XYZ file of C-alpha atoms in Angstrom:
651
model
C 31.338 153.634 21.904
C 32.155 151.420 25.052
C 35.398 149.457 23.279
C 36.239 153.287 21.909
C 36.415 154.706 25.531
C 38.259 151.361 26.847
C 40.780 151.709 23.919
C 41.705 155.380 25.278
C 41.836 153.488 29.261
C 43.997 150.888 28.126
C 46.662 153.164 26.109
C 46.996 154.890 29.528
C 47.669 151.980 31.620
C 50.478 150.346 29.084
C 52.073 153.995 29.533
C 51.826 153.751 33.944
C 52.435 150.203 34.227
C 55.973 150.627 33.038
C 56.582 152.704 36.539
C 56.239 149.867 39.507
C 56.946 150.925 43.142
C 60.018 149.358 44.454
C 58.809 146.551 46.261
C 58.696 146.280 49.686
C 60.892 145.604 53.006
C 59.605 142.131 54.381
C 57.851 142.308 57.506
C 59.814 141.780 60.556
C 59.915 138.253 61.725
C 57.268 137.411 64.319
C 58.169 136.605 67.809
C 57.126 133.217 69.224
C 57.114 134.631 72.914
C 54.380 136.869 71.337
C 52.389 134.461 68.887
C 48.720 134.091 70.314
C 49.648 130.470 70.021
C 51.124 130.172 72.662
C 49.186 128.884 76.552
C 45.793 127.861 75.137
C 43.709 125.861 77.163
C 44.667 122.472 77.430
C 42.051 119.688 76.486
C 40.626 116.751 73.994
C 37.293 118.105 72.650
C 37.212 121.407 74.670
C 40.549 122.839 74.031
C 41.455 126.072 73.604
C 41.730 127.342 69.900
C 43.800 129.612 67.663
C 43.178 130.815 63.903
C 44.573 132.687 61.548
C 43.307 133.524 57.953
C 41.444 130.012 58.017
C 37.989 129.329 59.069
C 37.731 125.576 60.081
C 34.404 124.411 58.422
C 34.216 120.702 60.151
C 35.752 118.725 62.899
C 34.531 114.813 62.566
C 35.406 112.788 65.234
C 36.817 109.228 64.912
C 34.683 106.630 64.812
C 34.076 103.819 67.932
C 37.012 101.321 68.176
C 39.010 103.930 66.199
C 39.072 106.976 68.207
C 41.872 106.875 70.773
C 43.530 104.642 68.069
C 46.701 106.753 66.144
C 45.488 108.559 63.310
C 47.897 108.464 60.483
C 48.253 109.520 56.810
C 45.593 110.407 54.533
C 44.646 109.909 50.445
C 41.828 111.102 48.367
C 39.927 109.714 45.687
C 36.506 111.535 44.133
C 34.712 113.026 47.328
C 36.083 110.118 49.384
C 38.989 110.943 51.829
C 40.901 107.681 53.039
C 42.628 108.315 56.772
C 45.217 105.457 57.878
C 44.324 104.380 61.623
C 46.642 102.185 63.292
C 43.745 99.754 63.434
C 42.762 99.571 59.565
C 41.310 102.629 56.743
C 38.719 105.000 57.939
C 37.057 106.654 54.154
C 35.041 109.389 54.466
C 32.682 111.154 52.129
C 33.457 114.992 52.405
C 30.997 116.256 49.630
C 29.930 118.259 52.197
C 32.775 119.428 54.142
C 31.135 121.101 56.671
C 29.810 117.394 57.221
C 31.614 114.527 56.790
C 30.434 110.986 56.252
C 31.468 108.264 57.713
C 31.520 105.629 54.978
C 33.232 102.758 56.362
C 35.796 101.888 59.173
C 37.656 99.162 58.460
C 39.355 97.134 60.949
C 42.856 95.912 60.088
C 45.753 96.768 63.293
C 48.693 97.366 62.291
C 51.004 100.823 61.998
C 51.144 102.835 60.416
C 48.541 102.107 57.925
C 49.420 105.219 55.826
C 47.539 105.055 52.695
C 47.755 105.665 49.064
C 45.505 105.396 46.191
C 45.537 104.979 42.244
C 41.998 104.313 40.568
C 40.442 101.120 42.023
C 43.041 100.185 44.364
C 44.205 101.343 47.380
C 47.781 100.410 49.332
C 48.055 100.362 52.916
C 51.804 100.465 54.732
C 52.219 97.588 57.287
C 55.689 97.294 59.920
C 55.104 96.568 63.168
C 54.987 92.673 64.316
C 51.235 92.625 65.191
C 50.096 92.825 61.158
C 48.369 90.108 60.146
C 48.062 88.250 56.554
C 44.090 88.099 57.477
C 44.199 91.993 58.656
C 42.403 90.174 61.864
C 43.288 91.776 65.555
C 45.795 89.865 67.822
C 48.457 89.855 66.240
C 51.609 86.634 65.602
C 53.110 85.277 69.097
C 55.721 83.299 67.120
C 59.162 84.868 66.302
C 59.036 83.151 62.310
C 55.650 82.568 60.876
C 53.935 82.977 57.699
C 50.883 84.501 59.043
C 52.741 87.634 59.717
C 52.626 90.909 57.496
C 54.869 93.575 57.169
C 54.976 95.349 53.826
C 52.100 96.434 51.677
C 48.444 95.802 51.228
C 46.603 95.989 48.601
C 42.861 96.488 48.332
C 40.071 96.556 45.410
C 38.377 99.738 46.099
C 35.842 99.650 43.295
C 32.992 99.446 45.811
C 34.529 101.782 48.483
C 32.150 100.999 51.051
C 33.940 97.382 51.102
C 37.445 97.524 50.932
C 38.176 93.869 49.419
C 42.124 92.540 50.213
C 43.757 91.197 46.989
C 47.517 90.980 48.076
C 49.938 90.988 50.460
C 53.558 92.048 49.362
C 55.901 91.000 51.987
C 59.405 93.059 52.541
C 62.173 92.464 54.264
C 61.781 95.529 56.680
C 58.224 95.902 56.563
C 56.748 99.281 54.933
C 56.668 102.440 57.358
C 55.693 104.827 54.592
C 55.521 103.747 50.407
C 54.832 105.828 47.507
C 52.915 104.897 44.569
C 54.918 105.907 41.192
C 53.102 106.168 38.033
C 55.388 106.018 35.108
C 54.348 108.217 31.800
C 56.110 105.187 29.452
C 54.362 102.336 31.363
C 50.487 102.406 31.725
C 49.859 99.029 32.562
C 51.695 98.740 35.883
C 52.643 101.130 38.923
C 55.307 100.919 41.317
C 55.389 101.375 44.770
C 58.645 102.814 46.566
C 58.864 100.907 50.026
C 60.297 102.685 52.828
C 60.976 100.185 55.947
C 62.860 101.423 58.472
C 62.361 98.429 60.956
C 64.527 95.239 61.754
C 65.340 92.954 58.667
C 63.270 89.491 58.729
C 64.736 86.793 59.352
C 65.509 84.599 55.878
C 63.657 81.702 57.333
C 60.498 84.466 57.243
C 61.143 86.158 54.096
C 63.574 84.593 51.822
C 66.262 87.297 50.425
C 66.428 88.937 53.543
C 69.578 89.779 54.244
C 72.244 91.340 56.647
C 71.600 93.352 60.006
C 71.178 96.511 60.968
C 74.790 97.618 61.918
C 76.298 96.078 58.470
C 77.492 97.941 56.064
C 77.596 95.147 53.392
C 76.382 96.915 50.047
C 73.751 93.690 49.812
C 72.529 94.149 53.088
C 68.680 94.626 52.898
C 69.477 97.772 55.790
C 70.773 99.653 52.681
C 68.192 98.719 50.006
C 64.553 100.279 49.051
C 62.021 97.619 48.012
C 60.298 98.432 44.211
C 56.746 96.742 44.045
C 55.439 96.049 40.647
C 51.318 96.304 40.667
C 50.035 94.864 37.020
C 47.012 96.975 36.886
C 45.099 94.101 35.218
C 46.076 91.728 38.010
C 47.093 93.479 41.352
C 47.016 89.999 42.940
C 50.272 89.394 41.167
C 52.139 92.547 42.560
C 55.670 91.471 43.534
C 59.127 93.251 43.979
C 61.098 93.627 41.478
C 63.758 95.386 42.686
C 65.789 96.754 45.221
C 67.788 99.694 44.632
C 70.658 100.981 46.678
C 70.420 104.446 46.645
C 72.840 104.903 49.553
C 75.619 103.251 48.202
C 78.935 105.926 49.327
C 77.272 107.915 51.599
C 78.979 108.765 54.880
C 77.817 109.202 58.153
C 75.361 112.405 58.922
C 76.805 114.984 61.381
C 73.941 115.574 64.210
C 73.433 117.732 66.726
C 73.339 117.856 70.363
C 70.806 118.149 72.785
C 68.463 121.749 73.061
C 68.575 123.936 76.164
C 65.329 123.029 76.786
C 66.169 119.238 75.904
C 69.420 119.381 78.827
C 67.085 121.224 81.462
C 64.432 118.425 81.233
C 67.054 115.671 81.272
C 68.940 117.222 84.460
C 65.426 117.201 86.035
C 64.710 113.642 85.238
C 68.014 112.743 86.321
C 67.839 114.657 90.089
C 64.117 112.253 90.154
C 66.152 109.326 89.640
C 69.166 109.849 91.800
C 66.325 111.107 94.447
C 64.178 108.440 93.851
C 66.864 105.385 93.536
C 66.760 105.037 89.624
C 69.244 102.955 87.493
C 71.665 105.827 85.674
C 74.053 105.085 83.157
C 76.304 106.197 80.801
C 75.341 107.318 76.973
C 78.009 105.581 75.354
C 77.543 108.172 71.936
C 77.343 111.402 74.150
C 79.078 110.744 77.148
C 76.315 112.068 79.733
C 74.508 110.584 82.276
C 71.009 109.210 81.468
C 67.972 107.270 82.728
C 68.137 103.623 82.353
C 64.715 102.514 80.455
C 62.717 100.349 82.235
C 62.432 97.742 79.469
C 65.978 97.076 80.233
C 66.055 97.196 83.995
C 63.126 94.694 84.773
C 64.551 92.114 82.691
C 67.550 91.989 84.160
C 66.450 92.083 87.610
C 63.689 89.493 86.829
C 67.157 87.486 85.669
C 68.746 87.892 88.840
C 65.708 86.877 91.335
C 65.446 83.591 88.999
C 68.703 82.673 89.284
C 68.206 82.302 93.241
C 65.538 80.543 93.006
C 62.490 84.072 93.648
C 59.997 85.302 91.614
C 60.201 88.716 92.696
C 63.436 90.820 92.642
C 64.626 92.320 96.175
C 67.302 95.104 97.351
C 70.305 92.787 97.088
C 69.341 92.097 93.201
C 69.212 95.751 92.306
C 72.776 96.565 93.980
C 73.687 93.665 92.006
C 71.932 94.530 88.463
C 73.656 98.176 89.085
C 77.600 97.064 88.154
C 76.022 95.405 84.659
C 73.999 98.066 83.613
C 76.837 99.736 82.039
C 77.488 97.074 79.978
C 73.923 96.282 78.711
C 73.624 99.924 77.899
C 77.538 99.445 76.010
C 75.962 96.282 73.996
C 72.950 98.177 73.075
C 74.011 101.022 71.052
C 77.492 99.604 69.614
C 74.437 97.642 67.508
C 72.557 100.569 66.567
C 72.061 101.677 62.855
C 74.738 103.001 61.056
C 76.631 103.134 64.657
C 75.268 106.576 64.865
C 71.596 106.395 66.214
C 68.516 107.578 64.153
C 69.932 111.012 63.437
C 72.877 108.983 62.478
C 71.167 106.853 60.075
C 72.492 106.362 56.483
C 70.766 103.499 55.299
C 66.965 104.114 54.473
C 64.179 107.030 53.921
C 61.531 107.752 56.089
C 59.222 109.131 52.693
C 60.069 109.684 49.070
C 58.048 112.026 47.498
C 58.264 111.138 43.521
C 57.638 113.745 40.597
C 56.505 111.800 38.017
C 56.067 114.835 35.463
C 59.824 115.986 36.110
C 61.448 112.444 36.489
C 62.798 113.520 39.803
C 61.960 112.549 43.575
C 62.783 113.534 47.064
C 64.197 111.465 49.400
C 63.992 112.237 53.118
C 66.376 109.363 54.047
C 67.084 109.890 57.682
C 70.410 110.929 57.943
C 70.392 112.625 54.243
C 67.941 114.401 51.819
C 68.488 113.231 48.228
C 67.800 114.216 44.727
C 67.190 110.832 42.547
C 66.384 110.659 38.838
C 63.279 108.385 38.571
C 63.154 108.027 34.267
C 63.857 104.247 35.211
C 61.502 103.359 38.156
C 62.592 99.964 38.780
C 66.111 101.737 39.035
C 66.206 105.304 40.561
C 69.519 106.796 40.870
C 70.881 109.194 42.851
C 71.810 112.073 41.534
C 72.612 114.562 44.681
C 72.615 114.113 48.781
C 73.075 116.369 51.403
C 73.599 116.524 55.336
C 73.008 119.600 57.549
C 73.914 118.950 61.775
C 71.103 120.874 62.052
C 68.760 117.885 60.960
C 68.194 115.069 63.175
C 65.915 113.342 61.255
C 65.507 113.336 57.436
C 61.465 112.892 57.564
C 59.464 114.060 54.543
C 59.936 116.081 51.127
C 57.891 118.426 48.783
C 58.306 120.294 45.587
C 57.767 123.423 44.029
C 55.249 123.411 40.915
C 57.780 124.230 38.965
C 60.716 121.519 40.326
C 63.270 124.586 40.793
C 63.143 123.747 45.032
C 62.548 121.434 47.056
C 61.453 121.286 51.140
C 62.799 119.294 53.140
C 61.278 118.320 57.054
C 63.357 117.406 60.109
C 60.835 115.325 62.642
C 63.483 116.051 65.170
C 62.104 113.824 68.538
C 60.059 111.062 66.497
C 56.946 113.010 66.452
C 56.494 112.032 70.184
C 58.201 114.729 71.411
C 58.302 118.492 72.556
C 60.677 120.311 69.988
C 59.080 124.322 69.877
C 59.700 124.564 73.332
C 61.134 128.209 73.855
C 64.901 126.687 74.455
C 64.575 124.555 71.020
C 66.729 126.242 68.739
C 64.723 127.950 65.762
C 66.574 125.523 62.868
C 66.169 122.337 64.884
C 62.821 120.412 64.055
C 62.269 122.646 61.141
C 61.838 122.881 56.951
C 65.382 122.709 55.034
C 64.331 124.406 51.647
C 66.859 124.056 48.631
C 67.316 125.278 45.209
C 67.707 122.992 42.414
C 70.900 124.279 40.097
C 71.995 121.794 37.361
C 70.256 118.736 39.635
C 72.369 119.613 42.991
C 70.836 120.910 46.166
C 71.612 124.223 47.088
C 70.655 125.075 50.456
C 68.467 128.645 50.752
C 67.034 128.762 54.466
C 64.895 126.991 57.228
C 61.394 127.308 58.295
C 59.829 126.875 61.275
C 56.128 127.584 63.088
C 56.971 131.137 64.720
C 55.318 129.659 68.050
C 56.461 128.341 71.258
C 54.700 125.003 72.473
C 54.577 123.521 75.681
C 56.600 120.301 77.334
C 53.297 118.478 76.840
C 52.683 118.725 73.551
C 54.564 116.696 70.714
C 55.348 119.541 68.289
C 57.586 119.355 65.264
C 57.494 119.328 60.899
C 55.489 116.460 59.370
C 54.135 115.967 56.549
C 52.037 118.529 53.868
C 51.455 119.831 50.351
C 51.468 122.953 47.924
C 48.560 124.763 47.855
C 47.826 125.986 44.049
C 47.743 129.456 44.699
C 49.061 130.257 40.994
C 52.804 132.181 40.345
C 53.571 131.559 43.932
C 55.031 128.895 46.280
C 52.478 128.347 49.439
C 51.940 125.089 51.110
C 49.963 124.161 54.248
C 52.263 121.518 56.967
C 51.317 119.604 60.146
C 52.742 119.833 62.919
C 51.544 117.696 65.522
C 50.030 119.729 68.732
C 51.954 122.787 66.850
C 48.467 122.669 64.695
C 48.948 123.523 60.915
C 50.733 126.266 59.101
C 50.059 127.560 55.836
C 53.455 129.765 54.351
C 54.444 131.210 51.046
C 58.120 129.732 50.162
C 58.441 131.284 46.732
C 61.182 133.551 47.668
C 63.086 130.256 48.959
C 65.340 132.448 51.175
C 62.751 134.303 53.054
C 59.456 132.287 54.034
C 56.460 133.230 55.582
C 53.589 132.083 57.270
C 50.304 133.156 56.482
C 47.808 131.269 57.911
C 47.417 128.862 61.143
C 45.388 126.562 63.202
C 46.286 125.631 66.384
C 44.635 123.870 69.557
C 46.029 123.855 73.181
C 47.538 120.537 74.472
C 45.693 117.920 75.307
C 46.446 116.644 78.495
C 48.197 120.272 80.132
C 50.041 118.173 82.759
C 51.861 115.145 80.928
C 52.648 114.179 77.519
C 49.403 113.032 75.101
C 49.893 112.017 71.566
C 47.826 114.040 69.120
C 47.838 117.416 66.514
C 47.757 116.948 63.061
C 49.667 114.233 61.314
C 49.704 115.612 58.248
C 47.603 118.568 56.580
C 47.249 118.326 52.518
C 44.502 120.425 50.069
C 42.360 118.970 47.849
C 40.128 120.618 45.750
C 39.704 123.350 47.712
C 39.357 121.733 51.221
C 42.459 121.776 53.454
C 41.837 118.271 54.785
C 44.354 117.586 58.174
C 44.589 114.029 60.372
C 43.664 114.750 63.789
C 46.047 111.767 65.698
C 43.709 111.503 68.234
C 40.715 113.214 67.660
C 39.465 112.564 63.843
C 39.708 114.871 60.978
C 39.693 118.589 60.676
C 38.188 120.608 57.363
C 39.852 124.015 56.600
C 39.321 126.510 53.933
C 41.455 129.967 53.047
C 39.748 132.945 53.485
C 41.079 136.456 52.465
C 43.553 137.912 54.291
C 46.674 140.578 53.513
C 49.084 137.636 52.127
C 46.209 135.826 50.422
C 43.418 137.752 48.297
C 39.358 135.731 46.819
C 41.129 136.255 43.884
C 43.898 133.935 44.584
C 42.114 131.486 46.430
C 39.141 131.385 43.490
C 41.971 130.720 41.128
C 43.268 127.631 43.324
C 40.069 126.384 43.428
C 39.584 125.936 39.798
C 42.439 122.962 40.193
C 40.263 120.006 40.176
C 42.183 116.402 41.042
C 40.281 113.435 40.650
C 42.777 111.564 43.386
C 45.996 112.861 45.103
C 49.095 111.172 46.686
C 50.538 114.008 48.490
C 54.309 112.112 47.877
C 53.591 111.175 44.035
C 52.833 115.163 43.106
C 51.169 116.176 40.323
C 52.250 119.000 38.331
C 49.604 121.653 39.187
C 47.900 123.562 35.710
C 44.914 126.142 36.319
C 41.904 126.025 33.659
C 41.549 129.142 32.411
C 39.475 131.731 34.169
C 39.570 135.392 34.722
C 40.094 134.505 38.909
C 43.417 133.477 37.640
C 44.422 136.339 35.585
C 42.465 138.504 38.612
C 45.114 137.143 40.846
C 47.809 137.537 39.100
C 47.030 141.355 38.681
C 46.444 141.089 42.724
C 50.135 139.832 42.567
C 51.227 142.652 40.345
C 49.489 145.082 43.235
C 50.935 143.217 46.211
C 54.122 143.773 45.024
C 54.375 147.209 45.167
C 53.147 148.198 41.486
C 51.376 151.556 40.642
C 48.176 151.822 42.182
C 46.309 153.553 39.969
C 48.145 151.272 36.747
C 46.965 148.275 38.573
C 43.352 149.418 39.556
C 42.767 150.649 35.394
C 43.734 147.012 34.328
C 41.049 145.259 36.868
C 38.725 147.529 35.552
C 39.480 146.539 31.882
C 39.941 142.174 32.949
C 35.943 142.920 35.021
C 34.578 144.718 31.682
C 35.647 141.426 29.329
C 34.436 139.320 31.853
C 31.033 141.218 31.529
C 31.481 140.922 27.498
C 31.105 138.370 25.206
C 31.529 137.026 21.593
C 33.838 139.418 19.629
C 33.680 142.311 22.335
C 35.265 139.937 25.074
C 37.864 138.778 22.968
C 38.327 142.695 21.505
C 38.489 144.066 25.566
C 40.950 141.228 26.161
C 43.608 141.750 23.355
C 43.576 145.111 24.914
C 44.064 144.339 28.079
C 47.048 142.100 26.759
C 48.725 145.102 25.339
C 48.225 147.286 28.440
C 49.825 144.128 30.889
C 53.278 144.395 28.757
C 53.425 147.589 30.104
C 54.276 145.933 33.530
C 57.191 144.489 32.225
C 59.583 146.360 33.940
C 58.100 145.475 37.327
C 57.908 142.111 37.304
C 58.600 140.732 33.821
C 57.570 137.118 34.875
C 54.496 137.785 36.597
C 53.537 139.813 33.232
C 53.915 137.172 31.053
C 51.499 134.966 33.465
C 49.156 137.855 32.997
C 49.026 137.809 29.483
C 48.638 134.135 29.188
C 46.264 134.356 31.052
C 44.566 136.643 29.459
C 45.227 135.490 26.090
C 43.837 131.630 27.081
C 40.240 133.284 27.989
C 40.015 134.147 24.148
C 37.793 132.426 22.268
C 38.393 131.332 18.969
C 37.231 133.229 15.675
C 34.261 131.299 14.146
């Protein structure tokens, strides 16, 4: 009698599903001289807070020896989460996230020590000249030696709590980022796509080595990416095997010029400097006045008082060192990459984010984001590359499930800078997001936090990753002291934020490295890098943009590690959250009411069924979901897949 009277329910709802409201006008953008971000208390532990739509479960703080130490990129294997430190790995166990573990801190200096994982091994980025072969402290003191390491580690994991070093792969610009590539045809190896966007080695360090960084000689090692090779069965014997120019034709980026709020704090330090007696020179690139840096001034002065015979400089040696300054400041960018500076740059990427499922990847290369095919990963080509003035800095990259767009970052500033200030224009230091059309970029719009930050707080994109919230686009980003943002991108020409979390500055009177480094869910934790305080623990809670539903449904994605640059292709189990949410969709969108509220109804009966009745209630509901074809045709035909994978089979 039950199925009889749901029979008669159903039949009406295929007839009222046909008849969808129109959807809705967008809301109007939010102000950022209104956002509730904006003027919170300034401070390291006691800071003033902001959230939206998020409740913040756990804030761990960095261990002894590591806290106060940069904070850097983070991987995930099983419970364990694995946060680069710029002195060595911090893992810790987050099987309870409202209470993370410490599980081990291991010392090993060198930057940036982002990390990646696959299985039993973990890889660990090294660049800077204070890396050590031994991972000991104190870095090398001699200009060539073979105790020095820049490129990438890599550790046996098996027993987490030790991290045991099994290789060093040397490359000729040391590693600032890598990705680990698996390749579907090749199981017994990985690769690892270096990006080093330091000075090349000298050949008497690292033979191969080649060129300088203002050559544009297509063998230079300024315009190649390293490929690492790790035999699975013997990661001692990882090498590179390649090294691909992916840059080969590309001309220089246009940039862009300085913000209003960039020129107002430059003619401020400037009237110090002429007040206070400063050396002021000429930009040779821009034309405009600017501070001379210290590390150039003292050196020459220090020059000058040696050469009669003092120790210490005097008056007379700074009237002399003014005439040369010019000069020095002449020499110094005539031999800077690409001619053009970093925005300039032509010549490496700062991340490549690979799609192993699509045979595609993203590179954020600096000067240009790129398309490349990846079928061949000791050979990726390039199949697309664009420019935009409005990007300063080609920084990281990120896919849609589905590989139909791609987002890309602009750290505008270095991540050490303030770039939301109110006179930072609203597409500088922001998301690019593109359409992919026959494997060319198409550009749709920009993105940026809808806040305003203060001078003191370095604030612009960095890294982050989707969110599975199923038939939509969201994804949760970092954003230094601009906190984290989660926003829906599906509609790539109009996105959205929908949840935040944001602390004031920490120091309110001068400029204090910290925020998030980069933000990234995992199985159901939103798990962010806190530069200078630890790590933070998110979860989504319901909200008008985000329903349980939909957040249930994301939670049934279960990865047993992630690599937010090597992304997976996200599938959801079956599971009536999922087709719940996509009915929520269906509702959000404008859809009949009362159409919409008889199909819940009939999806919460099944789920109360079982054996023949479920499947019986859910062949109905099947039927009564084509009915909202002429709605939203694709969001139906997720509904009925839905429904139609929660059938059992006939015994």
């Amino acid at each position: 009698m039950h199925l009889t009277r749901s029979r008669v329910a159903l039949a009406g709802v295929a007839l009222t599903l046909a008849a969808c409201a129109p959807s809705r006008k967008p809301d109007p953008a939010p102000s950022p001289a209104a956002d509730p971000r904006n003027n919170l208390k300034a401070g390291l532990f006691d800071s003033g807070e902001y959230i939206s739509n998020l409740k913040v479960v756990s804030k761990a703080v960095s261990p002894p020896g590591f806290l106060g130490i940069t904070n850097s990129d983070l991987a995930f294997t099983g419970n364990y989460v694995i946060q680069g430190n710029y002195n060595g790995p911090v893992v810790w166990d987050i099987s309870n996230p409202a209470k993370p573990e410490l599980v081990v801190a291991y010392e090993c200096p060198a930057s940036q020590n982002d990390v990646s994982v696959y299985k039993n091994l973990m890889f660990m980025s090294a660049e800077a000249q204070n890396g050590r072969v031994d991972c000991k402290p104190g870095g090398v003191r001699e200009a060539v030696s073979p105790e020095r390491m820049r490129g990438v580690r890599i550790f046996d994991i098996s027993n987490i709590k030790e991290p045991k070093l099994v290789a060093n792969v040397q490359t000729c610009r040391g590693s600032h980022t890598h990705t680990v590539l698996e390749d579907p045809k090749d199981r017994a190896n990985v690769y690892i796509y270096v990006s080093g966007s330091s000075g090349i080695r000298p050949k008497t360090e690292l033979a191969g080595c080649e060129g300088d960084l203002a050559s544009d000689d297509p063998n230079s090692s300024r315009l190649r990416i390293e490929i690492i090779k790790v035999p699975l069965a013997n990661p001692s014997q990882a090498a590179v095997v390649g090294r691909a120019n992916i840059f080969a034709g590309l001309g220089p980026a246009p940039s862009h010029g300085l913000s209003d709020a960039d020129k107002a704090a430059a003619e401020q330090q400037l009237a110090t400097a002429r007040r206070t007696g400063a050396f002021i020179a000429r930009n040779p690139q821009s034309g405009a006045d600017m501070v001379v840096p210290g590390q150039l001034v003292r050196p020459m002065l220090d020059s000058i008082a040696r050469a009669r015979g003092a120790s210490t400089p005097n008056a007379a040696d700074s009237a002399a060192a003014r005439p040369l300054m010019q000069a020095a400041m002449n020499r110094i960018f005539s031999g800077a990459a690409g001619g053009g500076g970093r925005g300039g740059e032509r010549s490496q990427c700062h991340d490549i984010t690979v799609y192993p499922a699509l045979g595609l990847a993203g590179g954020a290369c600096e000067g240009h984001g790129l398309l490349l095919d990846i079928s061949n990963p000791a050979n990726p080509v390039r199949l697309d590359a664009v420019a935009d003035s409005n990007f300063a800095y080609w920084h990281s990259a990120t896919f849609n499930n589905d590989g139909t767009q791609i987002l890309f970052s602009d750290e505008w500033g270095g991540g050490g800078a303030p770039k939301l200030r109110a006179g930072d224009k609203p597409e500088w230091g922001a998301n690019a997001i593109f359409e992919i059309v026959n494997r060319k970029l198409v550009f749709k719009s920009y993105y940026k936090i809808p806040t305003y930050q203060s001078s003191n707080e370095n604030c612009v994109a960095h890294n982050g990753s989707l969110i599975p919230i199923p038939g939509r686009d969201v994804m949760v980003q970092a954003w230094y002291q601009g906190g984290i943002s989660v926003f829906d991108w599906t509609d790539p020409a109009n996105p959205k934020e929908i949840a935040s979390f944001d602390r004031g500055p920490i120091d309110g009177t001068r400029m204090v490295s910290g925020g998030s480094w980069s933000v990234y869910w995992y199985n159901g934790q939103i798990v962010s890098s806190e530069i200078a305080r630890g790590l933070d623990v998110a979860q989504l809670v319901p909200s008008p943009y985000i329903t349980q539903n939909e957040i249930d449904a994301a939670n049934t994605v279960k990865w047993s590690e992630l690599n937010a640059q090597g992304q997976p292709k996200i599938s959801w189990p079956p599971s009536f959250a999922l087709a719940k949410a996509y009915t929520d969709q269906l509702e959000r969108k404008g859809c009949a009411a009362s159409a919409v509220s008889a199909l819940r109804s009939q999806i919460t009966a099944a789920e109360k069924a079982s054996g023949a009745a479920r499947n019986t209630a859910l062949t109905a509901a099947v039927t009564a979901a084509e009915g909202a074809r002429g709605c939203d045709g694709k969001k139906t035909d997720l509904l009925k897949k839905a429904l139609q994978d929660l059938q059992a089979p006939a015994m």
